[in-house]
Coordinates of C-alpha atoms (C1' of nucleotides) in Angstrom, one line a residue:
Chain A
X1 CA 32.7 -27.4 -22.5
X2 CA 32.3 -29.6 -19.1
X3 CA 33.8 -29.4 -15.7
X4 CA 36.4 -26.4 -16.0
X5 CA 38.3 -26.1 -12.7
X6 CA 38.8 -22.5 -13.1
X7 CA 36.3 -22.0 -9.8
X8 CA 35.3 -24.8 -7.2
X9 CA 31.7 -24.7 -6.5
X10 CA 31.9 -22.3 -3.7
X11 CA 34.2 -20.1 -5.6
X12 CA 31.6 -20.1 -8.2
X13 CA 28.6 -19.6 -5.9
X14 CA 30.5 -16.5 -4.3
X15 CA 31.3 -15.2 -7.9
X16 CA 27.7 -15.3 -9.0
X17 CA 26.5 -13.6 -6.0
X18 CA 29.3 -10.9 -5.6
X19 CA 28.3 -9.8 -9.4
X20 CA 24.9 -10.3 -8.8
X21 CA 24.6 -8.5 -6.2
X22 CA 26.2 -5.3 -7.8
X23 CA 24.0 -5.7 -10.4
X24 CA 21.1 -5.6 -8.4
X25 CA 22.2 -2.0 -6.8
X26 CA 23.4 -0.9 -10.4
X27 CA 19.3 -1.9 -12.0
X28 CA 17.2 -3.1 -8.6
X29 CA 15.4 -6.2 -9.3
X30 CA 12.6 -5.0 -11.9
X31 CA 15.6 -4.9 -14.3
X32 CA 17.4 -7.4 -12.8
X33 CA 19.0 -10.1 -14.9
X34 CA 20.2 -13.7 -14.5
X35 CA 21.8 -13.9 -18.2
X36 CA 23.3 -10.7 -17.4
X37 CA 25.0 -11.5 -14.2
X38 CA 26.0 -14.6 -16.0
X39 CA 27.5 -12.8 -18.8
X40 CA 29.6 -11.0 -16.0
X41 CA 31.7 -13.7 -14.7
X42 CA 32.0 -15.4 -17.5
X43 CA 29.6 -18.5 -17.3
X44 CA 26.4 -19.3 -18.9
X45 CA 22.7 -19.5 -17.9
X46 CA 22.8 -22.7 -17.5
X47 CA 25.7 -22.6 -14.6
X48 CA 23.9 -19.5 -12.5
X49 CA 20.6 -21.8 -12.9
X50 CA 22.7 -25.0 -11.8
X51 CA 24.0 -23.5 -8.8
X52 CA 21.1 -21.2 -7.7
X53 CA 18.3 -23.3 -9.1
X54 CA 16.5 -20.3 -10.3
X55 CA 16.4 -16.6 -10.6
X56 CA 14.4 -16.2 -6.9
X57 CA 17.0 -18.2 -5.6
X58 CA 20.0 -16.0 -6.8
X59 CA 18.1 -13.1 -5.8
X60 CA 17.2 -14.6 -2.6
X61 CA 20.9 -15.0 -1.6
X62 CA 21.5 -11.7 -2.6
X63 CA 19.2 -10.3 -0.4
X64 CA 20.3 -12.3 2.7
X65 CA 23.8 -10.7 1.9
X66 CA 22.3 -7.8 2.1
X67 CA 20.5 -8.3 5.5
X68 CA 24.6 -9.4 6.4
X69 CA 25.4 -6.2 5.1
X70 CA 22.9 -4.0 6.4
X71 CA 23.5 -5.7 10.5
X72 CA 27.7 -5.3 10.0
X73 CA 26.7 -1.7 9.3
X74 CA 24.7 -1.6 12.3
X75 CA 27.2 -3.2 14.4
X76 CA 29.9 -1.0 13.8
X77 CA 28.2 2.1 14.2
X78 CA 26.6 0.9 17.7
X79 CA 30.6 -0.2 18.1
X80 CA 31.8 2.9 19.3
X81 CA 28.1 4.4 20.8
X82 CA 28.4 5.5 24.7
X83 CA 25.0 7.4 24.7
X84 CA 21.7 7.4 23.1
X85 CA 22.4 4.1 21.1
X86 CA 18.6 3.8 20.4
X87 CA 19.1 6.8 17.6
X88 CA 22.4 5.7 16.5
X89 CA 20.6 2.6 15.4
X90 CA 17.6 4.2 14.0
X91 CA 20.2 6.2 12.2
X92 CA 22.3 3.4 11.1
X93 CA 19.4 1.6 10.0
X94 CA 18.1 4.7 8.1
X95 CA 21.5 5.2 6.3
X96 CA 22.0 1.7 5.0
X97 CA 19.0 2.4 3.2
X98 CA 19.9 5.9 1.7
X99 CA 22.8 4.4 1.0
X100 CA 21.8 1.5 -0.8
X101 CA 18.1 2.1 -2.0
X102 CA 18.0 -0.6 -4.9
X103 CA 19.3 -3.3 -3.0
X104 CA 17.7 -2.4 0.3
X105 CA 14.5 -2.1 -1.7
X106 CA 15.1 -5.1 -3.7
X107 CA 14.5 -6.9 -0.5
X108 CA 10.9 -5.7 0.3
X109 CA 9.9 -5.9 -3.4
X110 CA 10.9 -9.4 -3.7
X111 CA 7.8 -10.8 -2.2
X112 CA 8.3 -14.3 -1.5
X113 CA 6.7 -17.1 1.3
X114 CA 8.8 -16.8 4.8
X115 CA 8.9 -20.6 4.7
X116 CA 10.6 -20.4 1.1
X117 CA 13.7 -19.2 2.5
X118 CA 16.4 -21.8 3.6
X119 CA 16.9 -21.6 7.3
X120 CA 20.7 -21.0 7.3
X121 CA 19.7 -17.7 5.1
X122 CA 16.7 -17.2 7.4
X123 CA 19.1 -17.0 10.2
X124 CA 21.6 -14.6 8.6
X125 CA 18.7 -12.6 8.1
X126 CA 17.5 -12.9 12.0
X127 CA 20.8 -11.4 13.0
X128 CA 19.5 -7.9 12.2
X129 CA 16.1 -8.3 14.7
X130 CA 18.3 -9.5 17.3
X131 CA 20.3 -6.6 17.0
X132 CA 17.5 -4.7 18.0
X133 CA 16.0 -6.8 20.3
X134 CA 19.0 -6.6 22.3
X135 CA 19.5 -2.4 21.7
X136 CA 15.6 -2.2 22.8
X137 CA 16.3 -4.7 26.0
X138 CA 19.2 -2.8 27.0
X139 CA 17.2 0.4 26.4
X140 CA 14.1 -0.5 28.5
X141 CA 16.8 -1.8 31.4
X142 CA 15.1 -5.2 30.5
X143 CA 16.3 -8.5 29.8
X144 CA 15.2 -10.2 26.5
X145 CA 11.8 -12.2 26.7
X146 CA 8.8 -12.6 24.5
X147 CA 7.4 -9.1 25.3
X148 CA 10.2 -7.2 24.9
X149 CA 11.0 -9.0 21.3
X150 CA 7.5 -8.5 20.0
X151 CA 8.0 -4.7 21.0
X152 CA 11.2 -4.4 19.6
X153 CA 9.6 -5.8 15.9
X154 CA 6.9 -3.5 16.2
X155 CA 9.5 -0.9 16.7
X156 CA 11.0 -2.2 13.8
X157 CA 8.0 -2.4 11.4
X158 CA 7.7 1.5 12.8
X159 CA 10.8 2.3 11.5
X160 CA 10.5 0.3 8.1
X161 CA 7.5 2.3 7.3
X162 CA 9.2 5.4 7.5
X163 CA 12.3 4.2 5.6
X164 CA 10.4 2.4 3.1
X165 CA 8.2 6.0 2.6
X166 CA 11.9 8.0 2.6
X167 CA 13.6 5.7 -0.1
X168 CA 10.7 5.9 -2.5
X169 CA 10.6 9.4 -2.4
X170 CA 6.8 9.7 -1.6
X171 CA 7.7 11.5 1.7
X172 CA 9.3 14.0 0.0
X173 CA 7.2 14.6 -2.8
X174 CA 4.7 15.6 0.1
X175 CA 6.8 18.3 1.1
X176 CA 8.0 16.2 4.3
X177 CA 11.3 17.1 4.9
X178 CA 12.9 15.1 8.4
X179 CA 11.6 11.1 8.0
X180 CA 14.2 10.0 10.2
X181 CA 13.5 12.7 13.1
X182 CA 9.8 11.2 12.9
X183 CA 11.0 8.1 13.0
X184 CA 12.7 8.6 16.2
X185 CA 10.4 10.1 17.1
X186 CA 7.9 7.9 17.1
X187 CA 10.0 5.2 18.5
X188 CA 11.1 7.2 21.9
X189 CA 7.7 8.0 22.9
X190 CA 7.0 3.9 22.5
X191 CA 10.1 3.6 24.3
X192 CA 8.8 6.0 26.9
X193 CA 5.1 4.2 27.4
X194 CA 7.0 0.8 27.9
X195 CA 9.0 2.2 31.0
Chain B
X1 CA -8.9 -3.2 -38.7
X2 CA -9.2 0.5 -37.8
X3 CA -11.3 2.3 -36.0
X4 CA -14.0 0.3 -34.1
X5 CA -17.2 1.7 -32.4
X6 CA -17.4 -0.8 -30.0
X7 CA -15.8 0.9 -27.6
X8 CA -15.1 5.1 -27.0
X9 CA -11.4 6.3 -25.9
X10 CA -13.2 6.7 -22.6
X11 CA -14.9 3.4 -22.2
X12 CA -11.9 1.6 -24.0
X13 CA -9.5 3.3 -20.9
X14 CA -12.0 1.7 -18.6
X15 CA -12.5 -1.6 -19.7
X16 CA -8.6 -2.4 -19.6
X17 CA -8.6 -0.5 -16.2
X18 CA -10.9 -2.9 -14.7
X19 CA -9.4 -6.2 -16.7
X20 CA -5.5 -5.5 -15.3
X21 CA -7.0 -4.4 -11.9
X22 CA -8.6 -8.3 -11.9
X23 CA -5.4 -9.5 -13.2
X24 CA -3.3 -7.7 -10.7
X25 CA -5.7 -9.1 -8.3
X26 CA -5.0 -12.3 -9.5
X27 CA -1.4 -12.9 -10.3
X28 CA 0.4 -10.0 -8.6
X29 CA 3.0 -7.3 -9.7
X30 CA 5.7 -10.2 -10.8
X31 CA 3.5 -12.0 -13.1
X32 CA 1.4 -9.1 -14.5
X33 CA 1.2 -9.2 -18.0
X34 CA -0.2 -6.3 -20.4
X35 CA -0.4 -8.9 -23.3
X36 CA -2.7 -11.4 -21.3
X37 CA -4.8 -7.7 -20.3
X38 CA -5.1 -7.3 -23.9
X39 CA -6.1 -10.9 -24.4
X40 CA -8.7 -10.5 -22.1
X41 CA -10.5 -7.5 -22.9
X42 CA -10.4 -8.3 -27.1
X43 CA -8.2 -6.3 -28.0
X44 CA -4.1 -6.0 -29.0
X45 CA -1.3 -4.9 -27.4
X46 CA -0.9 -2.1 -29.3
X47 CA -3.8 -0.5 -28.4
X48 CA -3.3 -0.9 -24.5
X49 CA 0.1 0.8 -25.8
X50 CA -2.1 3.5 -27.2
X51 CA -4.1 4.0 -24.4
X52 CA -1.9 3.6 -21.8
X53 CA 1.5 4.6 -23.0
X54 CA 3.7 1.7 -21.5
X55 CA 2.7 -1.0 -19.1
X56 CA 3.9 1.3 -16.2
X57 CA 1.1 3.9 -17.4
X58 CA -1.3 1.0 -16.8
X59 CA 0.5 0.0 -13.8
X60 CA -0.2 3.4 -12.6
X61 CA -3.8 3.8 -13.6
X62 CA -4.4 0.5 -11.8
X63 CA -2.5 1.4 -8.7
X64 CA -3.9 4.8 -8.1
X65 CA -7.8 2.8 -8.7
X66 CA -6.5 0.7 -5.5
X67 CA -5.9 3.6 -3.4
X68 CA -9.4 5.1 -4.7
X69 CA -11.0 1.6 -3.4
X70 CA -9.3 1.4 -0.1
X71 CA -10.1 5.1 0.4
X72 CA -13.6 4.4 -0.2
X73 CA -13.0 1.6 2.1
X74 CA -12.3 3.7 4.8
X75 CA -14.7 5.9 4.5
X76 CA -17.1 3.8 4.5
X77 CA -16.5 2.3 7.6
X78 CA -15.8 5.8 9.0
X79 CA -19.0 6.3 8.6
X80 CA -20.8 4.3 11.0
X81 CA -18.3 4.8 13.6
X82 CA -19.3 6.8 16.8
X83 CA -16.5 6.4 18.9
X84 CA -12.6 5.0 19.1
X85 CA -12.4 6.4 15.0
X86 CA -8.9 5.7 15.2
X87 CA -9.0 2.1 15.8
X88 CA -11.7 2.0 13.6
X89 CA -9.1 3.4 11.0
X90 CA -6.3 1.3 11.6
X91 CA -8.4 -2.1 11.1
X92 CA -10.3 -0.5 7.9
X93 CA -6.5 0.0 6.5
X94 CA -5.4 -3.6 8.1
X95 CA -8.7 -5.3 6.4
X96 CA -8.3 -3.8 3.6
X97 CA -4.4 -4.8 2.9
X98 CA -5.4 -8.2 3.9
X99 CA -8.5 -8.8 1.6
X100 CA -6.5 -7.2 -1.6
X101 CA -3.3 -8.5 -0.8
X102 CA -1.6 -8.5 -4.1
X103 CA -3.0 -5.1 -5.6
X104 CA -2.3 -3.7 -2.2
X105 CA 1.6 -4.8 -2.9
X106 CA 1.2 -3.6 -6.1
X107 CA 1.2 -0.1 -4.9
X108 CA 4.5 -0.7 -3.1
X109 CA 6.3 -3.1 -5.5
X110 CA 6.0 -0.7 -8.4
X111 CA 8.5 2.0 -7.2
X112 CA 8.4 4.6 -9.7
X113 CA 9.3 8.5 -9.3
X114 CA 6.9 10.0 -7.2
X115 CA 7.1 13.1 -10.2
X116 CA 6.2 10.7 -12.6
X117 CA 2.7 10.8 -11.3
X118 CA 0.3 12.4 -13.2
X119 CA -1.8 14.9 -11.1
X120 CA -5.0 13.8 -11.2
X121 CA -3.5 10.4 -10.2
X122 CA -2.0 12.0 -7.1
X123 CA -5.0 13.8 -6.3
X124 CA -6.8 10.3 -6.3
X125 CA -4.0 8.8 -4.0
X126 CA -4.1 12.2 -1.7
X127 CA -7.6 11.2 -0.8
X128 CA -6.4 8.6 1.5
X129 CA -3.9 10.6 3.4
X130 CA -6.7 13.3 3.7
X131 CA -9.1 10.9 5.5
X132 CA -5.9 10.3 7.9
X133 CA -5.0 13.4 8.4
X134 CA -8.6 14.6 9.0
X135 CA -9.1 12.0 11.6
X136 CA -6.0 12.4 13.3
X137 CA -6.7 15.9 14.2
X138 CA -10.3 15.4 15.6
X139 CA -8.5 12.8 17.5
X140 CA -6.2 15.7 19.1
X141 CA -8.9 17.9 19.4
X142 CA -7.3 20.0 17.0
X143 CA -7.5 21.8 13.3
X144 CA -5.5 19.9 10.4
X145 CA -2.3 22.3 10.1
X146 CA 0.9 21.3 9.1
X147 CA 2.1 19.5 12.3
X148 CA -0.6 17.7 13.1
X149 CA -0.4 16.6 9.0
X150 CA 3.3 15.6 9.9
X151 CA 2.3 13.5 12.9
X152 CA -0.4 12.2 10.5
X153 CA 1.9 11.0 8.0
X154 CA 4.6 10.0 10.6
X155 CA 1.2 7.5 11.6
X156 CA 0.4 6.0 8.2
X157 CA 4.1 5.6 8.3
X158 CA 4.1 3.3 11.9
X159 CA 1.0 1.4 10.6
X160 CA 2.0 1.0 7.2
X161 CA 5.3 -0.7 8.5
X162 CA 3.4 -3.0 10.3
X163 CA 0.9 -3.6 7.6
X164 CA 3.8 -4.5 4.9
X165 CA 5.3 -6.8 7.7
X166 CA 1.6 -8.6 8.4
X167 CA 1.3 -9.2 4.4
X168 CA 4.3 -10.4 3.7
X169 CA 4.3 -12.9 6.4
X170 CA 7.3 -12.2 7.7
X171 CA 5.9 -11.3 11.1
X172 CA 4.1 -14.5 11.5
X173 CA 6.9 -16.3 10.5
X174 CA 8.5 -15.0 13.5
X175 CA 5.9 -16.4 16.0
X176 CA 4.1 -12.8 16.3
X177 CA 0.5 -13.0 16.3
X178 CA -1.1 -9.6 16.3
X179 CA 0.8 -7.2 14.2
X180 CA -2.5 -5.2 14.1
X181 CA -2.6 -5.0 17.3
X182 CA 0.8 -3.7 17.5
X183 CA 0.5 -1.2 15.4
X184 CA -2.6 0.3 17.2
X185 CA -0.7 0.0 20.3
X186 CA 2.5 2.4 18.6
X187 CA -0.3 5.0 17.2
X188 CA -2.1 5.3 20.5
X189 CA 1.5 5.8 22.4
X190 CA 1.9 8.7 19.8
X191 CA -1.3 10.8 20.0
X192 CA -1.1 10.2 24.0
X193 CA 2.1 12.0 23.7
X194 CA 0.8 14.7 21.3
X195 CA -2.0 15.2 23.2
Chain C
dA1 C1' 45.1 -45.6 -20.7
dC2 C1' 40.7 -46.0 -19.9
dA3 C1' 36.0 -45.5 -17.9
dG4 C1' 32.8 -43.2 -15.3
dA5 C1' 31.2 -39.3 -13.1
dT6 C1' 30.4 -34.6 -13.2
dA7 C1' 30.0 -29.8 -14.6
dA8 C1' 29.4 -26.4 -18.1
dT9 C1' 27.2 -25.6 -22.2
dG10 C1' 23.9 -23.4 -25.4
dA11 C1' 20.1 -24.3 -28.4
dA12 C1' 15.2 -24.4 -28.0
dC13 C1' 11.0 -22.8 -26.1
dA14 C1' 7.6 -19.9 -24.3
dG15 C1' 7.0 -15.9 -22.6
dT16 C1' 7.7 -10.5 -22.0
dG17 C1' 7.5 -5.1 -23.4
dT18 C1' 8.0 -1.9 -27.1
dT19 C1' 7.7 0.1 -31.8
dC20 C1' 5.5 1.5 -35.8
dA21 C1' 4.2 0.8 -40.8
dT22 C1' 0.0 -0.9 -42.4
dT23 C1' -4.7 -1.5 -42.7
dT24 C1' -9.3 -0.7 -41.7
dT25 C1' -12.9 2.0 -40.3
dA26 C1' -15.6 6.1 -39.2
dA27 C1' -16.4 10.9 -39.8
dT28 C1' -16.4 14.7 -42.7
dG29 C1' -17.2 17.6 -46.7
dA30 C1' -18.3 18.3 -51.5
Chain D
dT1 C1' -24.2 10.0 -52.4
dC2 C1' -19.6 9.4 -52.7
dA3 C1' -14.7 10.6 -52.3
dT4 C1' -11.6 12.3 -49.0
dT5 C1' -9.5 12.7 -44.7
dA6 C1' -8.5 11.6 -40.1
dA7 C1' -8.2 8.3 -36.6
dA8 C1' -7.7 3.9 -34.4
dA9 C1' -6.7 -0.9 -34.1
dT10 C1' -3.6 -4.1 -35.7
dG11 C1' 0.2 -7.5 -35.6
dA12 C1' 4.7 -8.5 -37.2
dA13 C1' 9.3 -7.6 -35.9
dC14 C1' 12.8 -7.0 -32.4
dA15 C1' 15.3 -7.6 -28.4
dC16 C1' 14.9 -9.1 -24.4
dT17 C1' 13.5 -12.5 -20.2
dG18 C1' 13.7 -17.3 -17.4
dT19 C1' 13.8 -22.3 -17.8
dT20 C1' 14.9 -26.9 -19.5
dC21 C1' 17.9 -30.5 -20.7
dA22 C1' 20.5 -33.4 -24.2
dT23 C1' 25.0 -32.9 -25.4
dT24 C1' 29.8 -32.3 -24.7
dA25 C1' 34.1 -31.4 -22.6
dT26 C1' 36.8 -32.2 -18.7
dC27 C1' 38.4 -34.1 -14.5
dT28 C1' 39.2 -38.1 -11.4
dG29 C1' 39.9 -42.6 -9.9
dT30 C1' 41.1 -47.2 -11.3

DNA sequence: ACAGATAATGAACAGTGTTCATTTTAATGA
DNA sequence: TCATTAAAATGAACACTGTTCATTATCTGT
């Protein structure tokens, strides 16, 4: 066959990435497929590899939807947060995780350069650390510079290594019980030494 | 062939141990290959399917020898240190990360059950949280009991986020410069407030 | 109606992990 | 010493994977 007009290009991007990215939380990526999600909409191979290029591109824009995912969930839970909006993010952030471990993890275990990534995804991606930034600045009674941002990722990369430890089960398997209390934990009393 | 003397069950186990540990070494998680392991030691695939089961079984096996290396790490440089053991402990886990980058991911890209462990593996990957927990508690002044191994994990947790973050390049990529530094910084806040 | 551009195809290739009947060898016992 | 037995290494077969690209079908503009 040759140009069908069943899907423009965009449709057809969208399509390979709405059923690739169901794949990905049905099998995470090691058993991730490209022929597979191909076989779901329809197409061949050779059309996921002509508009992704190749499989680390398909699964790259899977993960950046997932980062778009993952800060809507954030957003709407902060939406309607008087109070304490430092541990409704840290849960937020916690429960996109539980709630989607393959294709949260998926993202961490697709290891990849930072400079490989295409700046309109790496800025999708961004919208989740400014997020926090902002939740951190507002916590601290600060405004937003260097020093506050480089706090907030550290708070981040505290929170990730507990979350990352909770979804692979390893924290439980050591007969740890609340990951997300240490978490927060851990991130008030950082909270409290930069006041 | 059958039955060759070149090598016992015990030596055979070891000599594809060390060959897939170089490999992973070499080409990382995504690009491991039990075949090319095979091809390098002398033998088939069949038989590092005899002796290991499946390539996660030698995924495993290779895994829990990085956690035995990077415990040794640690220890060793424990050893000549007098004072500040904690920082000490945080850049023996930084260095150590950074030097064995893609057998360190290893450990974290393979996610497997934590049950699926055999025991004598886990034992092997206890070590390292024993050396943490251990030195946490002298830190407090205190006796290793539950709490203080909570706080303990809670801090591999913080450091390990950072560590994964540092790795992956994703921190640099975002202008931050000392994510070891960081992470000190968060463990520090958190034994000043346990203290 | 035709020509040119374009998009989808799918066969071909080189890999992967896994299985298991077969073969070869070493150890054992007569 | 020699036949038997048990064990281990093999490697072909199978079903998959991602990638490439010449071919072909279709749309679009003239």
């Amino acid at each position: 066959m040759g140009r069908r007009s069943d899907h423009s290009r965009v449709e057809l991007h969208a399509l390979i990435l709405a059923a690739g990215a169901a794949l990905m939380a049905e099998t995470g990526l090691s058993d991730f497929s490209a022929r597979e999600v191909a076989k779901r909409v329809g197409y061949t191979i050779g059309t996921v590899h002509n508009v992704f290029g190749n499989v680390d591109g398909l699964v790259m824009a899977i993960n950046t939807a997932t980062f778009a995912l993952w800060a809507d969930a954030l957003e709407a839970r902060l939406a309607g947060a008087e109070q304490d909006r430092i541990a409704v993010l840290v849960d937020a952030y916690f429960a996109f995780a539980r709630d989607n471990p393959l294709r949260w993890s998926a993202i961490y275990e697709h290891r990849i350069a930072p400079d490989a990534i295409p700046e309109a995804q790496g800025a999708v991606r961004g919208r989740l650390t400014g997020i926090i930034v902002r939740e951190v600045a507002a916590a601290l009674d600060r405004t937003p510079d260097a020093a506050v941002g480089t706090l907030a990722r550290s708070l981040v990369a505290t929170v990730h290594g507990h979350c990352a430890f909770a979804v692979s089960g390893s924290w439980e398997a050591m007969g740890e019980r609340d990951v997300e209390g240490a978490a927060l934990a851990r991130v008030r009393e950082s909270l409290a030494a930069a006041r």
